[in-house]
Amino acid sequence: MNTPNTYRAGADDDGHFGIYGGRYVAETLMPLILAVERAWNEARNDPDFWTEFHDLMKHYVGRPSPLYLAKRLTEQLGGAKVYFKRDELNHTGAHKINNTIGQILMAKRMGKTRIIAETGAGQHGVATATVCALFGLPCIVYMGATDVERQSPNVFRMNLLGAEVRPVTSGTGTLKDAMNEALRDWVANVDDTFYIIGTVAGPHPYPTMVRDFQCVIGNELRDQMDEAEGRLPDTLVACLGGGSNAMGLFHPFLDDEGVEIIGVEAGGKGLDTDQHCASLTGGKPGVLHGNRTYLLQTDDGQILDGHSISAGLDYPGIGPEHSWLKDSGRVSYVSVTDAEALDAFQLCTRMEGIIPALEPSHALAHVIKIAGTYPKDHLLVMNLCGRGDKDIFAVAKHLGLDMGQTDQG
Amino acid sequence: MDMSQRTETRITRKFAQLKAAGRGGLGAFITAGDPDFETGLEILMGLADAGADMIEFGIPFSDPMADGPAVQASSLRALKNGMTLKKTLDMVRAFRQRDDETPMVLMGYFNPIYIYGVEAFLVDAKAAGVDGLIMVDLPPEEENELCIPALAAGINFIYLTAPTTDAARLPKVVEKASGFVYFVSITGITGTRSATSADIAPHIERIRKFTDLPIAVGFGIKTPENAADMVKIGDAAVVGSALVQVITDNLDGENRARPGLAAKVHQLVSELAAGVRSVAKRPTKEVV
Ligand SMILES: Cc1ncc(COP(=O)(O)O)c(C=O)c1O
């Protein structure tokens, strides 16, 4: 593949990143998808839109999120200086709110009066319910029936915020089915409804739009690192579910050749098993949910359910721009296992006094593997994209099991 | 319209016959291999005799995002019993050994075909006796994927139009359409609400301004009366979820076919066919 002049130009007019992306949706939705695209093209060029966005980022979300040098962890790992971009300190506890604020402003702009969303772990559902409360719009969140059980605290949060959580039992009752169900709702309610997608996936313009909202992460980092160290970071690491926190961190640095960029997928019980959720490192290109991208699937093109200890990484696809960045070689993609993520979760908690979500614990597990291989002046930044309060029950269960058995990890 | 869109297929011949006979057509949708290969084949083999003018054969897919609960469940049943795209084509081939006239349209989502390989698929589908394709998630914006190669291979590519497809967009949608145009009669998923001829009339009128192709109406048609009502305005009515529901209602606790399942499906098809045939349209020849 030829090296492009810039890695930041996509998507093209038809929503493609190389062969990835696109608009693979039913005709009923196409006019609406095109309307979202037109509205987005106007909004992105409207300074007032961004003024409102950044005002909410500052006063409601609490941005900028700090750039924090994890001193004890750095010493322990004995190599690169490890920085955390603290997006877990955002209102609602994850990066998801950056996107939902942006999209609720889009819904408002388009005069839509009803909001739908899909959610896996419940973080995007909570972030959507939050902005719907803020803007006084009714909110319906589709959530796989199994996730409704696994993530009951987040279900209650959404209910408190006034959202209706609809458990999805169709298909396999997981995140992918929640997304199918949200699309089915949208097809039936095209006139008044805006679909707030939770990651950099879906039909064009969603991957681009969500990316541009999440880029607040990487843009802040550029300034913060310049202030802290007077230069660019050397290595960026982030976890990937659909890929939104990673894209937000990576995108502003894609054209800075010297910056090494690594995305970390959920390896579950290992890529040699069928219990993982590593679409890029363990899947192949296909078409689902409006875009072409790497997918977990059978030889017959049927979509498989992923497995991860972290419900937020449990999506069998990945944003199409990541697929393109993988094929072009600009970003490296790796995976870590459930067990490695659990170890990282505990290390971070004990050494830094920060309980991370299980999703960024995957990124941290990779940081733990590589930090020692770099010199001491190497600047490594990991996106700490969510806090772990939501995960303490899941972790307790796993640790409880560990205690009952002799050797784990 | 370019030459490839004029390719004569069993579809174009059938609509010409229907027009000559002065009646609307009945399209019967079932999911290939639902609830299992054998029963699915038995259902398929009897559809035309029961009165279906055209068969829409669903390629099972794990994530049918435009389908309602009945069709979703039928896809999963078929997949669970080992159905694949390859076996779907096997069934078409078996059907063609008996019936070389009834048009056969494969309907589904793009991913299984993409994974099969578009070129190989078109060769195999043509050889098996497939006449047309309806791909729910391939709007004209993605015509390079399958529409253009299918036309080149002599297979009709049938575009869906919806109530949301306005006059500004219609020319783009019908530009490469061939065989017929499918009008999705409701804004929603399959098998949920039903529309009336009064609901669809303005839409059909709008579509006819942009194309001379026949128009089939589908999504939500359940009863013979409903089907009859639809062909007053449309050229054919397509019934899917209601047939799939008959399958669902004739399964045992383990999702296995109860005896007589296929006959019950055929029974509903013949009732629907009677409904459709009860409506006289302006014939160009004596009604047969
Ligand atoms: C804290 C956190 N991180 C990461 C993710 C994964 O999503 P993405 O890859 O889009 O950032 C989620 C999803 O729920 C999440 O809650």
Short mmCIF file of C-alpha atoms and ligand atoms in Angstrom, two decimals, chain A residues 93-96 119-124 198-200 214 239-247 310-313 318 322 357-360 385-387 390, ligand 1:
data_model
loop_
_atom_site.label_atom_id
_atom_site.label_comp_id
_atom_site.label_asym_id
_atom_site.label_seq_id
_atom_site.Cartn_x
_atom_site.Cartn_y
_atom_site.Cartn_z
CA GLY A 93 -16.64 8.42 34.52
CA ALA A 94 -15.52 7.74 30.97
CA HIS A 95 -14.73 9.30 27.60
CA LYS A 96 -18.19 8.36 26.30
CA THR A 119 -25.02 0.09 25.05
CA GLY A 120 -22.90 -2.83 26.14
CA ALA A 121 -21.34 -2.14 29.52
CA GLY A 122 -23.83 0.64 30.06
CA GLN A 123 -21.27 3.47 29.97
CA HIS A 124 -22.49 4.86 26.67
CA GLY A 198 -21.55 5.00 21.04
CA THR A 199 -18.38 4.51 19.10
CA VAL A 200 -16.55 5.28 15.84
CA GLN A 214 -13.45 12.33 20.77
CA CYS A 239 -7.82 0.07 24.39
CA LEU A 240 -10.29 -0.72 21.61
CA GLY A 241 -13.88 -1.79 21.84
CA GLY A 242 -15.42 -0.02 18.87
CA GLY A 243 -12.39 2.21 18.96
CA SER A 244 -13.63 5.65 19.99
CA ASN A 245 -11.37 6.49 22.92
CA ALA A 246 -8.40 5.20 20.93
CA MET A 247 -9.32 7.20 17.84
CA SER A 310 -14.82 -6.21 29.97
CA ALA A 311 -18.35 -5.71 28.69
CA GLY A 312 -17.26 -2.45 27.03
CA LEU A 313 -14.87 -4.26 24.68
CA ILE A 318 -14.31 -2.16 15.11
CA HIS A 322 -8.97 1.52 12.58
CA ALA A 357 -12.20 0.46 34.29
CA LEU A 358 -11.48 -3.00 32.91
CA GLU A 359 -11.32 -1.52 29.39
CA PRO A 360 -8.28 0.74 29.95
CA CYS A 385 -10.57 6.29 29.49
CA GLY A 386 -12.82 5.10 32.29
CA ARG A 387 -13.00 4.57 36.01
CA LYS A 390 -18.78 -0.08 37.43
C1 LIG C 1 -14.40 2.94 29.87
C2 LIG C 1 -14.57 2.41 28.48
N1 LIG C 1 -13.50 2.32 27.69
C3 LIG C 1 -13.59 1.84 26.45
C4 LIG C 1 -14.79 1.40 25.93
C5 LIG C 1 -14.80 0.84 24.55
O1 LIG C 1 -15.28 1.69 23.58
P1 LIG C 1 -14.32 2.49 22.60
O2 LIG C 1 -13.36 1.52 22.00
O3 LIG C 1 -15.26 3.05 21.61
O4 LIG C 1 -13.59 3.54 23.34
C6 LIG C 1 -15.95 1.49 26.72
C7 LIG C 1 -17.28 1.05 26.21
O5 LIG C 1 -18.24 0.91 26.90
C8 LIG C 1 -15.83 2.00 28.03
O6 LIG C 1 -16.91 2.09 28.84
#
